[in-house]
Amino acid sequence: MPGPSPGLRRALLGLWAALGLGILGLSAVAQEPFWADLQPRVALVERGGSLWLNCSTNCPRPERGGLETSLRRNGTQRGLRWLARQLVDIREPETQPVCFFRCARRTLQARGLIRTFQRPDRVELVPLPAWQPVGENFTLSCRVPGAGPRGSLTLTLLRGAQELIRRNFAGEPPRARGAVLTATVLARREDHGANFSCRAELDLRPHGLGLFENSSSPRELRTFALSPDSPRLIAPRLLEVGSEKPVSCSLDGLFPAPEAGVYLELGDQRLNPYVTLEGDALMATATVTASAEQEGARQLVCTVTLGGESRETRENLTIYSFPAPLLNLSEPNAPEGKMVTVTCTAGARTLVTLEGIPAAVLGQPAQLQLNVTENDDRRGFFCEAILEVDGEILSKNESAELRVLYGPRLDDSDCPRSWTWPEGPEQTLRCEARGNPAPSVHCARPDGGAVLALGLLGPVTRALAGTYRCTAVNVQGEAVKDVTLTVEYAPALDSVGCPEQITWLEGTEASLSCVAHGVPPPNVSCVRTGEAKIVEGLLRVAREHAGTYRCEATNPRGSAAKNVAVTVEYGPSFDELSCPSNWTWVQGSGRLFSCDVDGKPEPSVECVGSEGASEGTVLPLASSNPNPRDPSIASDLTPGIYICNATNRHGSTVKTVVVSAESSPQMDESTCPSHQTWLEGAKPAALACTARGQPFPQVHCSREGAPQPERQRVSREDAGTYLCVATNAHGTDSRTITVGVEYRPVVAELAASPSSVRPGGNFTLTCRAEAWPPAQISWRAPPGALNIGLSSNNSTLSVAGAMGSHGGEYECAATNAHGRHSRRITVRVAGPWLWVAVGGAAGGAALLAAGAGLAFYVQSTACKKGEYNVQEAESSGEAVCLNGAGGGAGGSAEGGPETGGSAESPAGGEVFAIQLTSA
């Protein structure tokens, strides 16, 4: 039977596939819930912005699907199970788009939420009043139209940078937009000129966006305070034509005072005031000038304005005309004895008074006649005019002077007969004469000498003193008078009348006197410095009179003082304290003999040897005023007797001085070697240290770092560093000594290595010795021992390829300058056991005897003190123990022979055995 055609096979395959898919689909429908999803589910978009929404489902084959919204769409993209759509120009505060799909006869939905926000682009602060009175409330109102959502909005009212009120609108409906914030604020002085503003903040950070801020334009507030009182106006009640007077207007309690306006007016004339401010007070001042056209009653007005309000004050002012009176002399310059008439006149409605006598009626003149004398010269006449204006009495006056012509008069009050002036300051010489016309005055010496410059300022000198004749002349005659000029000046003490230095000789008579110059003649007194008693009369000169005296000259013009140094001279003299009779010179001290001699002037001193080794030798002396060039004392000054001679211009004297010499301690290598050696075991000896010096120094030596113990014999512990100090009355000297202790040699160790050596092997003997100075090592080996090697210092003996000839006694000896010491060690080399076993019969008996002897040897010497076990037993647990032949249990250097046939060692030596065995 033929098979199905290829087309049928393909159809069947397709059916099976469809059935399979259907079964799978039904299984999925039965097992999985289907859903629709909208992304973003919740979105916040700026008003007027756009947004892409993605609508999707997990339905394998949705029948249809879409996105329902009232918003404008710009583009759409689709897929089998999704739909993407762009929404533009989104302006609604809130909208809910719906995503839906039809799947398996069910409708799947997903609802979203789109909200818009608007930035606070417009922030408006309501305009403030032009002027705001201090202490009254005003309203701040801020509007932010359209901004939102309102629940995310915060408004703040600010004064400058200071926050006044802050409000957020949390909890407002999501659709709410725009906000208004109003506050009532009390106006204060400090608010004047302050800027008020409003700040809006839209905080979308909880929604994943930012913080949007904006502020209004600032508005300036102007506050003011105006006192309810009227200004205070100060002005004259009366003002004369042609005169000017100040007026002022002031008011307190103004704020801000610079903003206030002030106006001053006189009738219809506006004045130009000058305004000054002081705190909250204002003062305006102006000058009022009266003219003839304004004569009569007028009103002065002051007005102060501030913040649209004003305060005003008015005052009355009367302007009047009042000419001054006229005073006339019939002859202003009249000769003595002439008759003169004086007349006083004034205008109408005016009453005049001359020299206190009023006129008979208003508007009439007043007169006075007199016969003039010298006493009337420069007489003044007074005329007064009186006028009544607006109930107030006003007066004016006029005066005139009468001059009377007469001859000169030289009165003592204007030209005294005696003048007394102090020297120095500039003075003006005045000799004035009365007379009219004014006389000329001339003063000169009668002999035709110096002329005084009258009326001119000039310095006063002593040369001006003397008598002068003064003559006064005018057209009416002349007058003559003699005057005396005295010039006073302060005292002066010069070197002629009062020298600075005075020298007296002891034992003579002298007086201290100083002559001073001055007018009036000065009084001079002298006192010694530090004393109050005045020195007067003759003195018997003694040394205590020497010193400084203060001489002072005094007169009414001043005083002068001067120090006078009095020196009392006397011949030389010695005293024991300043120039001792016995002097000890310390060698190396650099000190010179000091011999100070009393005398004025200072004596010269010289000391010369008088006998013995110092005869003729000059003793160097220490100077009271040291000089680097002064001679230093000689290092080899000769002790002895010296005669010291002191001389000045008033005499000489001598003294005998005994000079002795001493020195401080000195130690050097010759008296105290720095390195010293002791021998161990010797009796203790002191360090070889002495010192030079006078007096003889005491030397004490001690070990550094620790006290030296008392010992019967010298020990190695005595080696170290010692300090020796030499002392006498003039000082100390010290040296550091290094002490070494030497001792005889001792072989401290003699050892073999290894402990077991087979024939043909190697072994080494080591010898260590203790000695100082270091010992020399020497060896003695058995005769016939070959191939022996020694180390560089002989401390080690080496054998390579040991043979029977190397068996025997080895001795190590140590030698230095203090003795010799040695120790011994025995080396035995045994043959192989096989050779012993095959020996002959004769040899067998010998071997048996040797074995018995060896057993006895092992028993007698086993494991004693000082033994060396150099081999472990090779069979049957046997051990070989070796011991020194003559050392005894203690291994001392002085051993005797030991029983058992062991090797002997000489006195002072020790023997040890090493057995070399074959394998």
Coordinates of N, CA and C in Angstrom, one line a residue, residues 482-580:
D482 N 65.3 163.4 84.0 CA 66.4 162.5 84.1 C 65.9 161.1 84.6
V483 N 66.3 160.0 84.0 CA 65.9 158.7 84.4 C 67.1 157.8 84.6
T484 N 67.0 156.8 85.5 CA 68.1 155.9 85.7 C 67.6 154.5 85.4
L485 N 68.5 153.7 84.6 CA 68.2 152.4 84.2 C 69.1 151.4 84.8
T486 N 68.6 150.5 85.6 CA 69.4 149.4 86.3 C 69.0 148.1 85.6
V487 N 70.1 147.3 85.2 CA 69.9 146.0 84.6 C 70.3 144.9 85.6
E488 N 69.4 144.1 86.0 CA 69.7 143.0 86.9 C 69.9 141.7 86.2
Y489 N 70.8 140.9 86.7 CA 71.1 139.6 86.1 C 71.5 138.6 87.2
A490 N 71.3 137.4 86.9 CA 71.5 136.3 87.8 C 73.0 136.1 88.1
P491 N 73.3 135.5 89.2 CA 74.7 135.3 89.6 C 75.4 134.4 88.6
A492 N 76.7 134.6 88.5 CA 77.6 133.7 87.6 C 78.8 133.4 88.4
L493 N 79.2 132.1 88.4 CA 80.5 131.7 89.0 C 81.4 131.2 87.9
D494 N 82.5 132.0 87.7 CA 83.4 131.6 86.7 C 84.7 131.0 87.3
S495 N 85.6 130.5 86.5 CA 86.8 129.8 86.9 C 87.8 130.8 87.6
V496 N 87.6 132.1 87.4 CA 88.6 133.0 88.0 C 88.2 133.3 89.4
G497 N 86.9 133.6 89.6 CA 86.5 133.9 91.0 C 86.2 132.6 91.8
C498 N 85.9 131.5 91.1 CA 85.5 130.3 91.8 C 86.1 129.1 91.0
P499 N 87.4 128.7 91.1 CA 87.9 127.6 90.3 C 87.3 126.3 90.6
E500 N 87.3 125.4 89.6 CA 86.7 124.1 89.8 C 87.6 123.2 90.6
Q501 N 88.9 123.4 90.6 CA 89.8 122.5 91.3 C 90.7 123.4 92.3
I502 N 90.7 123.0 93.5 CA 91.5 123.7 94.6 C 92.4 122.6 95.2
T503 N 93.7 122.9 95.4 CA 94.6 122.0 96.0 C 95.2 122.6 97.3
W504 N 95.0 121.9 98.4 CA 95.6 122.3 99.7 C 96.6 121.3 100.1
L505 N 97.5 121.7 101.0 CA 98.6 120.9 101.5 C 98.3 120.6 103.0
E506 N 98.3 119.3 103.3 CA 98.0 118.9 104.7 C 98.9 119.7 105.7
G507 N 98.3 120.2 106.8 CA 99.0 120.9 107.8 C 99.1 122.4 107.6
T508 N 98.7 122.9 106.5 CA 98.7 124.4 106.2 C 97.3 124.9 106.5
E509 N 97.2 126.3 106.5 CA 95.9 127.0 106.7 C 95.3 127.4 105.4
A510 N 94.0 127.3 105.2 CA 93.4 127.7 103.9 C 91.9 128.0 104.2
S511 N 91.3 128.7 103.2 CA 89.9 129.0 103.3 C 89.3 128.8 102.0
L512 N 88.0 128.4 102.0 CA 87.2 128.1 100.8 C 86.3 129.3 100.5
S513 N 86.7 130.1 99.4 CA 85.9 131.3 99.1 C 85.7 131.3 97.6
C514 N 84.5 131.8 97.2 CA 84.1 131.9 95.8 C 83.5 133.3 95.6
V515 N 83.9 134.0 94.6 CA 83.4 135.3 94.2 C 82.5 135.1 93.0
A516 N 81.2 135.7 93.1 CA 80.2 135.6 92.1 C 79.9 136.9 91.5
H517 N 79.6 137.0 90.2 CA 79.1 138.2 89.6 C 77.6 138.2 89.5
G518 N 77.0 139.4 89.6 CA 75.5 139.5 89.5 C 75.0 140.8 90.1
V519 N 73.8 141.2 89.7 CA 73.1 142.4 90.2 C 71.7 142.0 90.5
P520 N 71.3 142.3 91.8 CA 72.1 142.8 92.9 C 73.2 141.8 93.3
P521 N 74.2 142.3 94.1 CA 75.4 141.5 94.4 C 74.9 140.2 95.1
P522 N 75.4 139.0 94.6 CA 74.9 137.7 95.1 C 75.5 137.4 96.5
N523 N 74.8 136.5 97.2 CA 75.3 136.0 98.4 C 75.8 134.6 98.1
V524 N 77.1 134.2 98.5 CA 77.7 133.0 98.1 C 78.0 132.1 99.4
S525 N 77.6 130.8 99.4 CA 77.8 129.9 100.5 C 78.3 128.6 99.9
C526 N 79.2 127.9 100.6 CA 79.7 126.6 100.2 C 79.4 125.5 101.3
V527 N 79.0 124.4 100.9 CA 78.8 123.2 101.8 C 79.4 122.0 101.2
R528 N 79.9 121.1 102.1 CA 80.4 119.9 101.6 C 79.3 118.9 101.2
T529 N 79.5 118.2 100.1 CA 78.5 117.3 99.6 C 78.1 116.3 100.7
G530 N 76.7 116.2 100.9 CA 76.2 115.3 101.9 C 76.1 115.9 103.3
E531 N 76.6 117.2 103.5 CA 76.5 117.8 104.8 C 75.7 119.1 104.6
A532 N 75.3 119.7 105.7 CA 74.5 120.9 105.7 C 75.2 122.1 106.2
K533 N 76.4 121.9 106.9 CA 77.1 123.0 107.5 C 77.9 123.8 106.5
I534 N 77.7 125.1 106.6 CA 78.4 126.0 105.6 C 79.9 126.1 106.1
V535 N 80.8 126.1 105.1 CA 82.2 126.2 105.4 C 82.6 127.7 105.4
E536 N 83.1 128.1 106.6 CA 83.5 129.5 106.7 C 84.8 129.7 107.4
G537 N 85.5 130.7 107.2 CA 86.8 131.1 107.9 C 87.9 130.2 107.5
L538 N 89.1 130.4 108.2 CA 90.3 129.6 108.0 C 90.2 128.2 108.5
L539 N 90.8 127.3 107.8 CA 90.8 125.9 108.2 C 92.2 125.4 108.3
R540 N 92.4 124.5 109.3 CA 93.7 123.8 109.4 C 93.6 122.6 108.6
V541 N 94.3 122.5 107.4 CA 94.0 121.5 106.4 C 94.4 120.1 106.9
A542 N 93.4 119.2 106.8 CA 93.6 117.8 107.1 C 93.1 117.0 105.9
R543 N 93.4 115.7 105.9 CA 93.0 114.9 104.8 C 91.5 114.8 104.7
E544 N 90.8 114.9 105.8 CA 89.3 114.8 105.8 C 88.7 116.0 105.1
H545 N 89.4 117.1 104.9 CA 88.9 118.2 104.2 C 88.8 118.0 102.7
A546 N 89.4 117.0 102.2 CA 89.3 116.7 100.7 C 87.9 116.2 100.4
G547 N 87.5 116.6 99.2 CA 86.1 116.2 98.8 C 85.5 117.2 97.8
T548 N 84.3 117.1 97.6 CA 83.5 117.9 96.7 C 82.6 118.9 97.5
Y549 N 82.7 120.1 97.2 CA 81.9 121.2 97.8 C 81.0 121.8 96.8
R550 N 79.8 122.1 97.3 CA 78.8 122.7 96.5 C 78.7 124.2 96.9
C551 N 79.1 125.1 95.9 CA 79.0 126.5 96.2 C 77.9 127.1 95.4
E552 N 77.0 127.9 96.1 CA 75.8 128.4 95.5 C 75.8 129.9 95.7
A553 N 75.6 130.7 94.6 CA 75.4 132.1 94.6 C 74.0 132.5 94.3
T554 N 73.4 133.4 95.1 CA 72.0 133.7 95.0 C 71.7 135.2 95.1
N555 N 70.8 135.7 94.2 CA 70.3 137.0 94.3 C 68.8 136.9 93.8
P556 N 68.1 138.0 93.8 CA 66.7 138.0 93.4 C 66.5 137.5 92.0
R557 N 67.4 137.6 91.1 CA 67.3 137.2 89.7 C 67.6 135.8 89.5
G558 N 68.0 135.0 90.5 CA 68.3 133.6 90.3 C 69.4 133.1 91.1
S559 N 69.9 132.0 90.7 CA 71.0 131.4 91.5 C 71.9 130.7 90.5
A560 N 73.2 130.4 91.0 CA 74.1 129.6 90.2 C 74.9 128.8 91.2
A561 N 75.1 127.5 90.8 CA 75.8 126.6 91.7 C 77.0 126.0 90.9
K562 N 77.9 125.6 91.7 CA 79.1 125.0 91.1 C 79.8 124.0 92.1
N563 N 80.2 122.9 91.5 CA 81.0 121.9 92.4 C 82.4 122.3 92.3
V564 N 83.0 122.4 93.5 CA 84.4 122.7 93.7 C 85.1 121.5 94.3
A565 N 86.1 120.9 93.6 CA 86.8 119.7 94.1 C 88.0 120.2 94.9
V566 N 88.1 119.8 96.2 CA 89.2 120.2 97.0 C 90.1 119.0 97.2
T567 N 91.3 119.1 96.8 CA 92.3 118.0 96.9 C 93.3 118.3 98.0
V568 N 93.5 117.4 98.9 CA 94.4 117.6 100.0 C 95.6 116.7 99.7
E569 N 96.8 117.2 99.5 CA 98.0 116.5 99.2 C 98.8 116.3 100.4
Y570 N 99.5 115.1 100.4 CA 100.4 114.7 101.6 C 101.4 113.7 101.1
G571 N 102.5 113.6 102.0 CA 103.6 112.7 101.6 C 103.2 111.2 101.7
P572 N 104.0 110.3 101.1 CA 103.7 108.9 101.0 C 103.9 108.2 102.4
S573 N 103.1 107.1 102.6 CA 103.2 106.3 103.8 C 102.7 104.9 103.5
F574 N 103.4 103.9 104.1 CA 103.0 102.5 103.9 C 102.1 102.0 105.1
D575 N 101.2 101.0 104.8 CA 100.6 100.3 105.8 C 100.6 98.8 105.5
E576 N 100.5 98.0 106.6 CA 100.7 96.5 106.4 C 99.7 95.9 105.6
L577 N 98.5 96.4 105.6 CA 97.4 95.8 104.8 C 97.6 95.9 103.3
S578 N 97.9 97.1 102.9 CA 98.1 97.3 101.4 C 99.5 97.0 100.9
C579 N 100.4 96.9 101.8 CA 101.8 96.5 101.4 C 102.4 95.6 102.5
P580 N 102.1 94.3 102.4 CA 102.6 93.4 103.6 C 104.1 93.3 103.6

